[in-house]
PDB file of C-alpha atoms in Angstrom:
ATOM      1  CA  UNK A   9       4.153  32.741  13.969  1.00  0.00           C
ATOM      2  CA  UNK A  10       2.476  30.708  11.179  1.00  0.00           C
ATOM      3  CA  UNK A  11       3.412  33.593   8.353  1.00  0.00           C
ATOM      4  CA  UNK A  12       7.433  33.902   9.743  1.00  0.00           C
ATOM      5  CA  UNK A  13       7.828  29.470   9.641  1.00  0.00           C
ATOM      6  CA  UNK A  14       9.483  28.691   6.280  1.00  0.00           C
ATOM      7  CA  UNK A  15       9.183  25.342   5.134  1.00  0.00           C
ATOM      8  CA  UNK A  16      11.973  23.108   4.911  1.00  0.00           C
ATOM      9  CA  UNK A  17      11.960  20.309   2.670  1.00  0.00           C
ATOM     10  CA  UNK A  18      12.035  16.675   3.826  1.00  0.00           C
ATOM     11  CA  UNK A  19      15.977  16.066   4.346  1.00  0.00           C
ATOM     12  CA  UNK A  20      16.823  19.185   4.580  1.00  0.00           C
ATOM     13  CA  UNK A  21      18.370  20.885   7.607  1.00  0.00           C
ATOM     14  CA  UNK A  22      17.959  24.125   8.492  1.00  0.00           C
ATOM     15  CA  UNK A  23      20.553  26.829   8.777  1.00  0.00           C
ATOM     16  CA  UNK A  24      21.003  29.388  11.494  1.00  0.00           C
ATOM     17  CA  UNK A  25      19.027  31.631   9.468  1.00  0.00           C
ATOM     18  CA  UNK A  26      16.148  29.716   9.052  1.00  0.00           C
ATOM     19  CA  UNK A  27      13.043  30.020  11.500  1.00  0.00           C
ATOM     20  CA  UNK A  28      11.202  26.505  11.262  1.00  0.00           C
ATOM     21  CA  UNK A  29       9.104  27.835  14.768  1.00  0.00           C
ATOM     22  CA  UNK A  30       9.599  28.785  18.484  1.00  0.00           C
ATOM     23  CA  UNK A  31      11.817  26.070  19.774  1.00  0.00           C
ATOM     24  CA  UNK A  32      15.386  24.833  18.665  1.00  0.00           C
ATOM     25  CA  UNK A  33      17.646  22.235  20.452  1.00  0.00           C
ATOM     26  CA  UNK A  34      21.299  22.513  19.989  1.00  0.00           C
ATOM     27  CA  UNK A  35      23.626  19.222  21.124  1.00  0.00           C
ATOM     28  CA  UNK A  36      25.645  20.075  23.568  1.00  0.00           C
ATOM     29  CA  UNK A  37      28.199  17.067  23.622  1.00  0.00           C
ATOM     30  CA  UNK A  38      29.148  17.440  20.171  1.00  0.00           C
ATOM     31  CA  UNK A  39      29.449  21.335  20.467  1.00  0.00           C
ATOM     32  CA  UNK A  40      31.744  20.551  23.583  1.00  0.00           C
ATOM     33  CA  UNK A  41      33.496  17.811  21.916  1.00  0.00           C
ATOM     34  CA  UNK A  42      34.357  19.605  18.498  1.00  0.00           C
ATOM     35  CA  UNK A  43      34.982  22.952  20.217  1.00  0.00           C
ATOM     36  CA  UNK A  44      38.610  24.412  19.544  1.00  0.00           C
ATOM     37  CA  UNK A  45      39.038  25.290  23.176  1.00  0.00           C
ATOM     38  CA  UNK A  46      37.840  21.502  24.465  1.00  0.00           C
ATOM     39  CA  UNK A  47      40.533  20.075  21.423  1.00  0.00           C
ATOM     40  CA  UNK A  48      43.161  22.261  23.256  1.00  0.00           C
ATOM     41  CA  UNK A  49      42.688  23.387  26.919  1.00  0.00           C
ATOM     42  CA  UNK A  50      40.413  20.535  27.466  1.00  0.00           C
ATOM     43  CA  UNK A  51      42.941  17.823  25.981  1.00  0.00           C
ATOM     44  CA  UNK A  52      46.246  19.543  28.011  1.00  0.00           C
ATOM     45  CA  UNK A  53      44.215  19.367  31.015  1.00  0.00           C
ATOM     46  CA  UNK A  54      42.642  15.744  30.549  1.00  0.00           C
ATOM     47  CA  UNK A  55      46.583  14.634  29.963  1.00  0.00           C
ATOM     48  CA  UNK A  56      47.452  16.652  32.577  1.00  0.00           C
ATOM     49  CA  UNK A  57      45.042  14.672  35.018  1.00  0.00           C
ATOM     50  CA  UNK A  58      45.708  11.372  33.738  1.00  0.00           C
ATOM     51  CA  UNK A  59      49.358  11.986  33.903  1.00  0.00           C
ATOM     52  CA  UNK A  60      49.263  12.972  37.760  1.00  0.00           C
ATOM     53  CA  UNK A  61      47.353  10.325  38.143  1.00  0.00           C
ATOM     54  CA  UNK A  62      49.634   7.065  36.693  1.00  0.00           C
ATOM     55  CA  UNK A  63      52.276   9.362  38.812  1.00  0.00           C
ATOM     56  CA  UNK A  64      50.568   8.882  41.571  1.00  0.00           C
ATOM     57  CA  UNK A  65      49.524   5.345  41.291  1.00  0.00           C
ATOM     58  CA  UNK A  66      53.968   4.677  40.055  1.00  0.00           C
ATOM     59  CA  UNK A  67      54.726   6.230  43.627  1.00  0.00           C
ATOM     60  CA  UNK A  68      51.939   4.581  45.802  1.00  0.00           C
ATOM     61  CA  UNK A  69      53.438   1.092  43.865  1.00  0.00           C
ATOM     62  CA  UNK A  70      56.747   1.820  45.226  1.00  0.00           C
ATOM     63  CA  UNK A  71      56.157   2.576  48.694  1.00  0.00           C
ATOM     64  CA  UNK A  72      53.355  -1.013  48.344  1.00  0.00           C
ATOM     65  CA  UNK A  73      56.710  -2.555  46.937  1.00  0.00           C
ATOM     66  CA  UNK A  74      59.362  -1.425  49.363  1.00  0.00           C
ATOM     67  CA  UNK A  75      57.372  -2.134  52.340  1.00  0.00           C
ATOM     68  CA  UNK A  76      56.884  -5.576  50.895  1.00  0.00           C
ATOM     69  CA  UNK A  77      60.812  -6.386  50.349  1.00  0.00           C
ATOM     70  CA  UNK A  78      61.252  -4.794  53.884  1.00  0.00           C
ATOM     71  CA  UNK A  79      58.630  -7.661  55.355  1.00  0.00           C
ATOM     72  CA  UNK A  80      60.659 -10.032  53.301  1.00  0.00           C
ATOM     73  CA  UNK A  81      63.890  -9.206  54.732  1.00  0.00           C
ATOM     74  CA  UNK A  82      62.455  -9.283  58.341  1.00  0.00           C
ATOM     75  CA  UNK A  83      60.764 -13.020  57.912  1.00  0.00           C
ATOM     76  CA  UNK A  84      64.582 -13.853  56.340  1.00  0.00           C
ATOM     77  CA  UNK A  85      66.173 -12.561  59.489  1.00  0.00           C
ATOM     78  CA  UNK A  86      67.849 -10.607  57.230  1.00  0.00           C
ATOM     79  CA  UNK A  87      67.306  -6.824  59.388  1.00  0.00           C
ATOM     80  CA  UNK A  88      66.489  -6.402  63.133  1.00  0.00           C
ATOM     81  CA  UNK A  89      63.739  -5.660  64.449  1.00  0.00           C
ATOM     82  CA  UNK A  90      64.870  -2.099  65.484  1.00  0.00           C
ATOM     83  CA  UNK A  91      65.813  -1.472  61.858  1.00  0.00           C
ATOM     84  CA  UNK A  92      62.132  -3.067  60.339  1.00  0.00           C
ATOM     85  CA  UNK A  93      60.573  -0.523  62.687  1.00  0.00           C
ATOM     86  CA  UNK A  94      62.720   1.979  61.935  1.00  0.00           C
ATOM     87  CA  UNK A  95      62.383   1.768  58.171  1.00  0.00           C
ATOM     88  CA  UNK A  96      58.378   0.706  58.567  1.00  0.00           C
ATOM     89  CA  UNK A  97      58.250   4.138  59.936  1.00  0.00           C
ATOM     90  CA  UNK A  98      59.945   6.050  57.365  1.00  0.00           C
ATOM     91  CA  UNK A  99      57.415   4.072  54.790  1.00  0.00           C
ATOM     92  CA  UNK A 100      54.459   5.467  56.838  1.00  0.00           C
ATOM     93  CA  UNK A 101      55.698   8.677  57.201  1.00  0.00           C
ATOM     94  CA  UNK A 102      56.172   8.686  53.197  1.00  0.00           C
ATOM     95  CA  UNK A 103      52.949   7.017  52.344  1.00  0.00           C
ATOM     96  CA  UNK A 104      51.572   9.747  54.476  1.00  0.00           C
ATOM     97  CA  UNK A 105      53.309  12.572  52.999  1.00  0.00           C
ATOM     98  CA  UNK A 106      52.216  10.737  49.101  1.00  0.00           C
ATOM     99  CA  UNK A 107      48.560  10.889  50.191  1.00  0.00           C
ATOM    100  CA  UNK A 108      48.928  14.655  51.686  1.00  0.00           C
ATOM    101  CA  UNK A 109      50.426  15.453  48.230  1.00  0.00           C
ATOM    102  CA  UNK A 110      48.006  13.991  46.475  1.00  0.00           C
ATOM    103  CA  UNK A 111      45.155  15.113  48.115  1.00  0.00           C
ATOM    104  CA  UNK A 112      46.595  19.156  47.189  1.00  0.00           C
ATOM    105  CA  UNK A 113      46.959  18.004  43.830  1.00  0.00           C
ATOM    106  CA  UNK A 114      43.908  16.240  43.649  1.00  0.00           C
ATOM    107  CA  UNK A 115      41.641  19.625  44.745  1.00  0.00           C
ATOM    108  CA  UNK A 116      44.134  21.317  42.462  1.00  0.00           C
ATOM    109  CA  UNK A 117      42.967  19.255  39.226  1.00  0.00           C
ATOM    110  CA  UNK A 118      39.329  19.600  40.518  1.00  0.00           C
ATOM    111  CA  UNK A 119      39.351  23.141  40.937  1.00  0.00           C
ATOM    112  CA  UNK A 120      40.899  23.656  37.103  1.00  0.00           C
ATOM    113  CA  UNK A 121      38.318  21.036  35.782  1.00  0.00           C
ATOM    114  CA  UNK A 122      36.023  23.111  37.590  1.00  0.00           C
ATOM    115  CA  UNK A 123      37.224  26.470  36.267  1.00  0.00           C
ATOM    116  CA  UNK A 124      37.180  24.999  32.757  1.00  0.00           C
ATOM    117  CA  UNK A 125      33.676  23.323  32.738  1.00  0.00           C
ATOM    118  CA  UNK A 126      32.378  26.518  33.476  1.00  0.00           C
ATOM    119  CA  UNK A 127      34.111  28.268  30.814  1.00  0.00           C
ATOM    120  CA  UNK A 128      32.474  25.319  28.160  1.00  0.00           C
ATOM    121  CA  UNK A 129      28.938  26.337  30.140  1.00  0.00           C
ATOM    122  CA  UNK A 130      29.450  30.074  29.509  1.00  0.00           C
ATOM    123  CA  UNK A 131      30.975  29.966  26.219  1.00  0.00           C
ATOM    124  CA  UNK A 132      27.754  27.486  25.167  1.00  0.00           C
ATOM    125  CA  UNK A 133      25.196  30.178  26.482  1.00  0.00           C
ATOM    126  CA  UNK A 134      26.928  32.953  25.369  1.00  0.00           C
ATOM    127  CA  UNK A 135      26.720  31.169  21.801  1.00  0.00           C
ATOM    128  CA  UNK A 136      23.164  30.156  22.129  1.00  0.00           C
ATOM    129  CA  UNK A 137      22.373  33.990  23.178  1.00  0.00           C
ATOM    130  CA  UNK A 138      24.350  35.327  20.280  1.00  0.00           C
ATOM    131  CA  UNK A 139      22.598  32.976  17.643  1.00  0.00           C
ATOM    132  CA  UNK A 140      19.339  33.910  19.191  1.00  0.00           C
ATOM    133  CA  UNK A 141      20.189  37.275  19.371  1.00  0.00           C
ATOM    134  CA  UNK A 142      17.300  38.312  17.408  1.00  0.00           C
ATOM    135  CA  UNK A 143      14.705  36.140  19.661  1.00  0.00           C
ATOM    136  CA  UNK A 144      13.101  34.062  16.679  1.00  0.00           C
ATOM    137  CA  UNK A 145      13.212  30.987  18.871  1.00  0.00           C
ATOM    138  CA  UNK A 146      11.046  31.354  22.177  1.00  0.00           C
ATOM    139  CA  UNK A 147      12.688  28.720  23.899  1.00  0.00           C
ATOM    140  CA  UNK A 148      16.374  26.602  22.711  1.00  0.00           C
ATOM    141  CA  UNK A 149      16.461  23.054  24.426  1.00  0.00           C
ATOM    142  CA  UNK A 150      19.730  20.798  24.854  1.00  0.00           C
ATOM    143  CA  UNK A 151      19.579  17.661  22.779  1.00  0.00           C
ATOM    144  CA  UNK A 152      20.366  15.252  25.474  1.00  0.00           C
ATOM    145  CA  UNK A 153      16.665  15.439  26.811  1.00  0.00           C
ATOM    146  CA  UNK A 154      15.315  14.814  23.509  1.00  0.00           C
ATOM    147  CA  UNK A 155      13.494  11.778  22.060  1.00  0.00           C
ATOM    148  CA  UNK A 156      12.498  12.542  18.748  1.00  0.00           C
ATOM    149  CA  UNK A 157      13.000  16.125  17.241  1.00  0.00           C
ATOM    150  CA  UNK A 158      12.595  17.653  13.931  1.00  0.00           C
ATOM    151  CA  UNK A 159      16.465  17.741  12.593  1.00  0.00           C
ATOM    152  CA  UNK A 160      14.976  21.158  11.444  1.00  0.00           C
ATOM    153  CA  UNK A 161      15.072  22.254  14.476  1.00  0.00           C
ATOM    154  CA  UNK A 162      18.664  21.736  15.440  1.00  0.00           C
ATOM    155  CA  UNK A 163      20.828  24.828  15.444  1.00  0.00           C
ATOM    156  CA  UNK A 164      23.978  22.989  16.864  1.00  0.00           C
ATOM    157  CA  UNK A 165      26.413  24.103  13.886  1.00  0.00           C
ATOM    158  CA  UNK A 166      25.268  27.845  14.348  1.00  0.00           C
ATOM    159  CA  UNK A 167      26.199  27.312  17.929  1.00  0.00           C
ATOM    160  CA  UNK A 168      29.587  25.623  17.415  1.00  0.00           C
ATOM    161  CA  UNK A 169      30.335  28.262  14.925  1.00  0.00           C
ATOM    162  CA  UNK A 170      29.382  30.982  17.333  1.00  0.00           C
ATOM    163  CA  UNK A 171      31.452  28.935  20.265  1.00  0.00           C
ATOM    164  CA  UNK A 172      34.420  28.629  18.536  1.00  0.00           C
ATOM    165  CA  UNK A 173      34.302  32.268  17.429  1.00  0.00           C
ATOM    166  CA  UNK A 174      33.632  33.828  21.464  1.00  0.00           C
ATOM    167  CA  UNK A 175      36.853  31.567  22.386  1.00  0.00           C
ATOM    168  CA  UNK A 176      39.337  32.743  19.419  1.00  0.00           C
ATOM    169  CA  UNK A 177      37.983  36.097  20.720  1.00  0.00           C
ATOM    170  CA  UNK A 178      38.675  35.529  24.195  1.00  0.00           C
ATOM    171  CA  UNK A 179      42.300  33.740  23.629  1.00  0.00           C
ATOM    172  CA  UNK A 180      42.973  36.828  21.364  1.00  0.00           C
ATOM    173  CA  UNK A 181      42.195  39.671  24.342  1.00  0.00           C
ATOM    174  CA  UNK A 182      44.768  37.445  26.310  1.00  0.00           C
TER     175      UNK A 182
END
């Protein structure tokens, strides 16, 4: 492999084209992070979440508040006891409904976060396939289990590149 290594000055990175040796690493957070499809599908959906869940947390606050003012006006002698119970019921029955609701919604969210993480996975090792397409690296490692590493080695813009390219593809054929 000695005669196909190119050297690569001190400094320098290395391109997709370049063969430094066997192994490259590619970092998968930033290739995630600055992916088209994580800046649009993944932002909608991460809104989406937190959205459903300050909804969530607005409607669990009211029922926490009503049944609070309905205690009040019991202590005040201000309702019977026959209309506390009646309305404590209705509060349960809600609260129960809220968490039913939210429980659906919940598994909803988790199944699309799901869905889309494995889209990012596939998309990644579809673009580390097509980069090493060729086989001039014998094995590509993820950055997040490395210590120290050759910045030579990393092929991470290659692999964004190659990301971003398979998802414009994809969004196109749909």
């Amino acid at each position: 492999k000695e005669a196909q290594t190119e050297k690569v000055e001190e400094g320098a990175t290395a391109t997709a084209t370049e063969v430094v040796g066997d192994l490259a690493f590619v970092n998968t957070d930033k290739v995630f992070a600055e992916s088209e499809i994580f800046k649009t599908e993944g932002a909608a959906l991460k809104e989406k979440t937190e959205k459903a869940q300050q909804g969530w947390a607005r409607q669990e606050q009211e029922i926490q508040n009503e049944a609070a003012q309905l205690q009040e006006k019991y202590q005040k002698a201000l309702i019977t006891t026959r209309d506390a119970q009646a309305k404590q019921e209705e509060l349960e029955k809600r609260a129960a409904a809220l968490q039913e609701r939210v429980q659906k919604e919940a598994q909803t969210l988790d199944e699309e976060n799901y869905v889309f993480t494995n889209r990012m996975q596939d998309l990644l090792l579809r673009s580390v396939q097509a980069v090493n397409a060729d086989k001039q690296y014998k094995m590509v490692l993820n950055a997040s289990a490395l210590l120290d590493a050759d910045m030579a080695l990393d092929i991470t813009d290659a692999v964004l590149a190659k990301f971003n390219e398979l998802y414009a593809a994809e969004k196109k054929e749909k």
